[in-house]
Coordinates of C-alpha atoms and ligand atoms in Angstrom, one line a residue:
M1 CA 15.5 150.6 -1.3
Q2 CA 13.9 149.3 -4.4
E3 CA 17.3 148.3 -5.6
L4 CA 18.0 146.4 -2.5
I5 CA 14.8 144.5 -2.7
Q6 CA 15.5 143.5 -6.3
K7 CA 19.1 142.5 -5.4
I8 CA 17.9 140.3 -2.5
D9 CA 15.2 138.7 -4.8
S10 CA 17.8 137.8 -7.4
Y11 CA 20.2 136.4 -4.7
K12 CA 17.4 134.3 -3.3
S13 CA 16.6 132.8 -6.7
E14 CA 20.3 132.1 -7.3
I15 CA 20.4 130.3 -3.9
N16 CA 17.3 128.4 -4.7
Q17 CA 18.9 127.0 -7.9
F18 CA 21.9 125.8 -6.1
I19 CA 22.3 122.0 -5.9
A20 CA 24.4 120.6 -3.2
T21 CA 26.2 117.5 -4.5
D22 CA 29.2 117.3 -2.3
E23 CA 30.9 118.7 0.8
K24 CA 33.3 120.8 -1.3
L25 CA 30.4 122.7 -3.1
V26 CA 28.6 123.3 0.2
E27 CA 31.8 124.8 1.7
D28 CA 32.2 127.0 -1.4
F29 CA 28.5 128.0 -0.9
R30 CA 29.3 129.1 2.7
I31 CA 32.4 131.1 1.7
K32 CA 30.5 132.8 -1.2
W33 CA 27.4 133.8 0.8
L34 CA 28.2 133.7 4.5
G35 CA 32.0 134.1 4.6
T36 CA 33.7 137.2 6.1
K37 CA 34.2 138.5 2.5
G38 CA 30.9 137.0 1.3
I39 CA 27.9 138.5 -0.3
L40 CA 25.9 138.9 2.9
K41 CA 28.7 140.9 4.5
G42 CA 28.8 143.0 1.3
I43 CA 25.2 144.0 1.3
M44 CA 25.3 144.6 5.1
G45 CA 27.9 147.1 4.3
E46 CA 25.6 148.9 1.9
M47 CA 23.3 149.7 4.9
K48 CA 25.1 152.9 5.4
N49 CA 23.9 154.2 2.0
V50 CA 20.3 153.6 3.0
P51 CA 18.4 156.8 4.1
N52 CA 17.7 156.9 7.8
E53 CA 13.9 156.6 7.5
Q54 CA 14.3 153.3 5.5
K55 CA 17.0 151.8 7.7
R56 CA 14.5 149.8 9.8
E57 CA 12.8 148.2 6.8
A58 CA 16.1 147.5 5.0
G59 CA 17.5 146.0 8.3
Q60 CA 14.5 143.6 8.4
L61 CA 14.9 142.6 4.8
L62 CA 18.6 141.9 5.3
N63 CA 18.0 140.0 8.4
E64 CA 15.4 137.9 6.7
F65 CA 17.8 137.2 3.9
K66 CA 20.6 136.2 6.3
L67 CA 18.3 133.7 8.0
F68 CA 17.3 132.4 4.6
A69 CA 20.9 131.9 3.5
E70 CA 21.9 130.3 6.8
A71 CA 18.9 127.9 6.7
K72 CA 19.8 126.9 3.2
Y73 CA 23.4 126.3 4.1
N74 CA 22.4 124.0 7.0
E75 CA 20.0 122.2 4.7
F76 CA 22.7 121.6 2.1
K77 CA 25.2 120.5 4.7
E78 CA 22.6 118.0 6.0
T79 CA 21.9 116.6 2.5
V80 CA 25.6 115.9 1.6
S81 CA 26.5 114.5 4.9
S82 CA 23.8 111.9 4.8
Q83 CA 24.9 110.7 1.4
P84 CA 26.6 107.3 1.4
G85 CA 30.3 107.5 1.0
S86 CA 30.5 110.9 2.7
A87 CA 33.4 111.0 5.2
S88 CA 31.2 112.4 7.9
G89 CA 28.2 110.5 6.8
E90 CA 26.2 108.0 8.7
I91 CA 26.5 104.3 7.7
D92 CA 23.9 103.3 5.1
L93 CA 22.6 100.0 6.4
S94 CA 20.7 99.3 3.2
L95 CA 23.9 98.8 1.2
P96 CA 24.9 95.2 0.3
G97 CA 27.7 94.0 2.5
D98 CA 31.2 92.8 1.3
E99 CA 31.0 89.1 0.6
T100 CA 33.6 87.0 2.4
P101 CA 33.9 83.7 0.7
L102 CA 33.3 80.7 3.0
G103 CA 35.9 78.1 3.2
S104 CA 34.9 74.4 3.2
R105 CA 36.2 71.1 4.4
H106 CA 37.3 68.6 1.8
P107 CA 34.7 65.8 1.4
I108 CA 37.4 63.2 2.3
S109 CA 38.1 65.1 5.5
L110 CA 34.4 65.3 6.3
M111 CA 34.0 61.5 5.9
R112 CA 37.3 60.7 7.7
N113 CA 36.2 62.9 10.7
K114 CA 32.8 61.3 10.7
I115 CA 34.4 57.8 10.9
I116 CA 36.9 58.9 13.5
S117 CA 34.3 60.5 15.8
I118 CA 32.3 57.3 16.0
F119 CA 35.3 55.2 17.1
Q120 CA 36.4 58.0 19.5
R121 CA 33.1 57.6 21.3
L122 CA 34.0 53.9 21.9
G123 CA 37.3 55.0 23.4
F124 CA 39.6 54.6 20.5
A125 CA 42.5 57.1 20.3
V126 CA 43.8 58.4 17.0
A127 CA 47.3 57.4 15.9
E128 CA 49.2 58.6 12.9
G129 CA 52.3 57.1 11.2
P130 CA 54.7 57.7 8.4
E131 CA 53.7 57.6 4.7
I132 CA 57.2 56.6 3.6
E133 CA 57.8 53.3 5.4
D134 CA 60.3 50.5 5.5
D135 CA 59.4 47.1 4.2
W136 CA 59.2 45.5 7.6
H137 CA 56.6 47.9 9.1
N138 CA 54.4 47.7 6.0
F139 CA 54.8 44.0 5.3
G140 CA 57.3 41.9 7.3
A141 CA 55.8 42.6 10.7
L142 CA 52.4 41.9 9.4
N143 CA 53.2 38.3 8.6
M144 CA 54.1 38.9 5.0
P145 CA 57.8 38.0 4.7
E146 CA 59.7 38.8 1.6
H147 CA 58.5 36.9 -1.5
H148 CA 55.2 36.1 0.3
P149 CA 52.6 35.9 -2.4
A150 CA 50.2 38.0 -0.4
R151 CA 52.3 41.1 -1.1
D152 CA 50.8 40.9 -4.6
M153 CA 47.5 41.9 -3.1
Q154 CA 48.8 45.4 -2.8
D155 CA 50.8 46.7 -5.8
T156 CA 53.6 48.7 -4.2
F157 CA 55.5 51.9 -5.0
Y158 CA 59.1 51.3 -3.9
V159 CA 61.3 54.3 -3.2
D160 CA 64.5 53.4 -5.1
A161 CA 66.4 56.6 -4.2
A162 CA 66.2 55.8 -0.5
N163 CA 67.1 52.1 -1.0
N164 CA 70.5 51.7 0.6
G165 CA 70.6 48.0 0.0
A166 CA 69.8 46.8 3.5
V167 CA 66.3 48.2 3.9
S168 CA 63.8 48.8 1.1
W169 CA 61.6 51.8 1.5
L170 CA 58.2 52.2 0.1
L171 CA 55.0 54.3 0.1
R172 CA 52.8 52.6 2.6
T173 CA 50.1 50.5 1.0
H174 CA 47.9 50.6 4.1
T175 CA 47.8 52.4 7.5
S176 CA 48.5 49.0 9.2
N177 CA 52.1 50.2 9.5
T178 CA 50.9 52.6 12.2
Q179 CA 49.4 49.7 14.1
V180 CA 52.8 48.1 14.0
H181 CA 54.4 51.2 15.4
E182 CA 51.8 51.3 18.2
M183 CA 52.4 47.7 19.1
Q184 CA 56.1 48.3 19.2
K185 CA 55.6 51.0 21.9
G186 CA 54.7 48.1 24.2
K187 CA 52.0 49.8 26.1
L188 CA 48.9 47.6 26.5
P189 CA 46.0 47.6 26.1
I190 CA 45.9 49.3 22.7
R191 CA 42.8 50.8 21.3
V192 CA 43.6 53.0 18.3
I193 CA 42.3 54.1 14.9
C194 CA 44.8 55.0 12.2
P195 CA 43.6 57.4 9.6
G196 CA 45.8 58.4 6.7
R197 CA 46.8 58.4 3.1
V198 CA 48.0 55.2 1.4
Y199 CA 49.5 54.4 -2.0
R200 CA 49.1 51.6 -4.5
N201 CA 50.4 51.2 -8.0
E202 CA 47.1 51.1 -9.8
T203 CA 45.9 52.6 -13.0
I204 CA 44.1 55.9 -12.4
S205 CA 40.4 55.8 -13.4
A206 CA 37.0 57.0 -12.3
R207 CA 36.9 54.2 -9.8
S208 CA 40.5 53.8 -8.5
H209 CA 43.5 55.9 -7.9
C210 CA 47.2 55.4 -7.0
F211 CA 46.6 57.0 -3.6
F212 CA 43.6 57.0 -1.4
H213 CA 42.7 57.2 2.3
Q214 CA 42.0 54.6 5.0
V215 CA 40.9 54.4 8.6
E216 CA 42.2 51.2 10.2
G217 CA 41.6 50.1 13.8
L218 CA 43.3 47.9 16.3
Y219 CA 42.3 46.7 19.7
I220 CA 44.6 44.5 21.8
D221 CA 43.9 43.3 25.4
E222 CA 43.4 40.1 27.3
N223 CA 40.4 38.1 26.1
V224 CA 39.5 40.1 23.0
S225 CA 37.5 38.0 20.7
F226 CA 35.8 38.0 17.3
A227 CA 32.6 38.8 19.1
D228 CA 34.1 42.0 20.4
L229 CA 35.0 42.9 16.8
K230 CA 31.5 42.3 15.5
Q231 CA 30.0 44.3 18.3
T232 CA 32.3 47.2 17.6
L233 CA 31.6 47.2 13.9
Y234 CA 27.8 46.8 14.5
F235 CA 27.9 50.0 16.5
F236 CA 29.9 51.7 13.8
V237 CA 27.5 50.8 11.1
K238 CA 24.4 51.8 13.0
E239 CA 26.0 55.2 13.8
M240 CA 27.2 55.7 10.3
Y241 CA 24.4 54.4 8.1
G242 CA 21.4 54.2 10.4
K243 CA 19.5 51.6 12.4
D244 CA 17.9 49.9 9.5
V245 CA 21.1 48.9 7.7
K246 CA 21.8 45.2 7.8
V247 CA 25.3 43.7 8.0
R248 CA 26.9 40.5 6.8
F249 CA 30.4 39.0 7.3
R250 CA 32.0 37.0 4.6
P251 CA 35.1 34.8 5.3
S252 CA 38.2 36.3 3.7
Y253 CA 41.9 36.2 3.8
F254 CA 44.5 38.6 5.1
P255 CA 48.0 37.4 6.2
F256 CA 47.8 39.5 9.4
T257 CA 44.5 38.3 10.7
E258 CA 43.0 34.9 11.4
P259 CA 40.1 34.3 11.0
S260 CA 39.6 37.1 8.5
A261 CA 36.4 38.6 7.1
E262 CA 35.0 41.2 4.9
M263 CA 32.0 43.1 6.0
D264 CA 29.1 44.2 3.7
V265 CA 26.2 46.5 4.5
T266 CA 22.9 46.6 2.7
C267 CA 23.3 49.1 -0.1
F268 CA 22.6 52.6 1.2
I269 CA 21.5 53.8 -2.2
C270 CA 18.8 51.2 -3.0
G271 CA 18.3 49.9 0.5
G272 CA 19.1 46.3 -0.6
K273 CA 16.8 46.1 -3.6
G274 CA 19.7 46.1 -6.1
C275 CA 21.0 49.0 -8.2
N276 CA 24.1 50.0 -10.2
I277 CA 26.1 50.9 -7.2
C278 CA 25.8 47.5 -5.6
K279 CA 25.9 45.7 -8.9
K280 CA 22.4 44.5 -8.3
T281 CA 23.4 42.4 -5.3
G282 CA 21.9 44.7 -2.6
W283 CA 25.2 44.7 -0.7
V284 CA 28.2 46.9 -0.6
E285 CA 31.5 45.9 0.9
I286 CA 32.9 48.5 3.3
L287 CA 35.8 46.9 5.2
G288 CA 38.2 44.1 5.9
C289 CA 38.8 42.8 9.4
G290 CA 39.8 39.9 11.6
V291 CA 41.5 38.6 14.7
V292 CA 45.2 39.6 14.8
H293 CA 47.4 36.8 13.8
P294 CA 49.6 35.5 16.7
N295 CA 52.7 35.9 14.4
V296 CA 52.0 39.7 14.2
L297 CA 51.8 40.0 18.0
K298 CA 55.0 38.0 18.3
N299 CA 56.8 40.1 15.7
C300 CA 55.9 43.3 17.6
G301 CA 56.9 41.9 21.0
I302 CA 53.5 41.1 22.4
D303 CA 52.9 37.7 24.1
P304 CA 50.2 36.0 22.0
E305 CA 49.5 33.5 24.9
K306 CA 48.3 36.4 27.0
Y307 CA 47.0 38.9 24.6
T308 CA 44.6 38.8 21.7
G309 CA 43.2 41.5 19.5
F310 CA 41.2 42.5 16.5
A311 CA 41.9 44.8 13.6
F312 CA 39.8 46.3 10.8
G313 CA 40.5 48.6 7.9
M314 CA 38.3 50.6 5.6
G315 CA 38.7 53.1 2.7
V316 CA 37.4 56.6 3.0
E317 CA 36.8 57.4 -0.7
R318 CA 34.0 54.9 -1.4
P319 CA 31.7 55.9 1.4
A320 CA 32.4 59.6 0.5
L321 CA 31.5 59.0 -3.2
L322 CA 28.3 57.4 -2.2
K323 CA 27.3 59.8 0.5
Y324 CA 27.9 62.9 -1.6
G325 CA 26.8 61.4 -4.9
I326 CA 30.2 61.9 -6.6
N327 CA 30.8 59.7 -9.7
D328 CA 34.6 60.1 -10.2
I329 CA 37.3 59.5 -7.6
R330 CA 39.7 61.7 -9.5
L331 CA 37.7 64.8 -8.4
F332 CA 38.9 64.4 -4.9
S333 CA 42.5 65.2 -5.9
E334 CA 42.1 67.7 -8.7
N335 CA 41.6 70.7 -6.4
D336 CA 38.9 72.2 -8.6
V337 CA 37.3 75.0 -6.6
R338 CA 34.0 74.5 -8.5
F339 CA 33.9 71.0 -7.0
L340 CA 35.3 71.9 -3.5
K341 CA 33.0 74.8 -2.9
Q342 CA 30.0 72.6 -3.1
F343 CA 30.9 71.3 0.4
T344 CA 30.6 74.6 2.3
S345 CA 27.6 73.5 4.2
A346 CA 28.1 69.7 4.0
T347 CA 28.6 67.6 7.2
Ligands
LIG401 N1 45.2 46.4 5.7 C1 44.1 45.9 5.0 C2 44.0 46.6 3.6 O1 44.5 47.6 3.4 C3 42.7 46.1 5.6 C4 42.6 45.3 6.9 C5 43.0 45.9 8.1 C6 42.1 44.0 6.9 C7 42.9 45.1 9.3 C8 42.0 43.3 8.0 C9 42.4 43.8 9.2 O2 43.5 46.0 2.7

């Protein structure tokens, strides 16, 4: 009896020293102590050697030990299964989550979409056209016949490989080519904006690039006047730059519009006081515009006696540079993630 008591005491201290670190160890514990060939079964078997008068007491001791071992086993099982990473474990909500990197829109897309959405509210539809264009759609139809000096306003990339002698192909210098395509469709009235990429043979620097983006607009119907043009652009400026921005039109020249103008707004950086951005003038030029030249309408099969229209065109890069405080136009096309990821929450 004394022997049994000692044995159980030493078993208990062995169990008390056991540390449950994983499920495998806990299972080993079960096999060792509670399994069919385990220690508990073994000492139960020794009961038969205990003299009859001590059987009761020994039975109690063994039973108590059995409950102790089972309770410990359950406790260990509980401990490992609540550990994070355990297959059967509950989810540990305090762990940091896996980070999914957020994508972002390109600042040029953000600005282009902003411009488009303002004109869409006025009922303009979006039209897109080819970037590789024939001479006629880019120049000829727009009142710039071959050898017209106005072609020098836009240094052009000609695509020699595609030049079969009859037609010269080029990278469009403005999205006005899309307006020509729209007019040729012959469906009137026309109210479209033409966003897209354009190309000019210019030296690449912080301020200019050989490709950039434009949004141009065209409205043709009966009785469209310069007043309609002004009203449309006023609306655009208020929506884009706010109610307090002032606007001025300066007479200008484009072969495809007459009269033509350039539109300035009060500098949105200094508010018109004069700063480096506006070269101390207080004004920034944002677009060119005018009443569509009758020759252009004629070239595209529209009767200039019946229809009139206005057109305008603006770059996307400059307003984006100013809005997002970017100082080098080359950043837009270098695809540097460190630059691009700054726009994840920009609008
Ligand atoms: N196509 C002109 C440019 O790229 C912009 C413009 C469009 C001017 C329509 C007047 C009217 O410079």
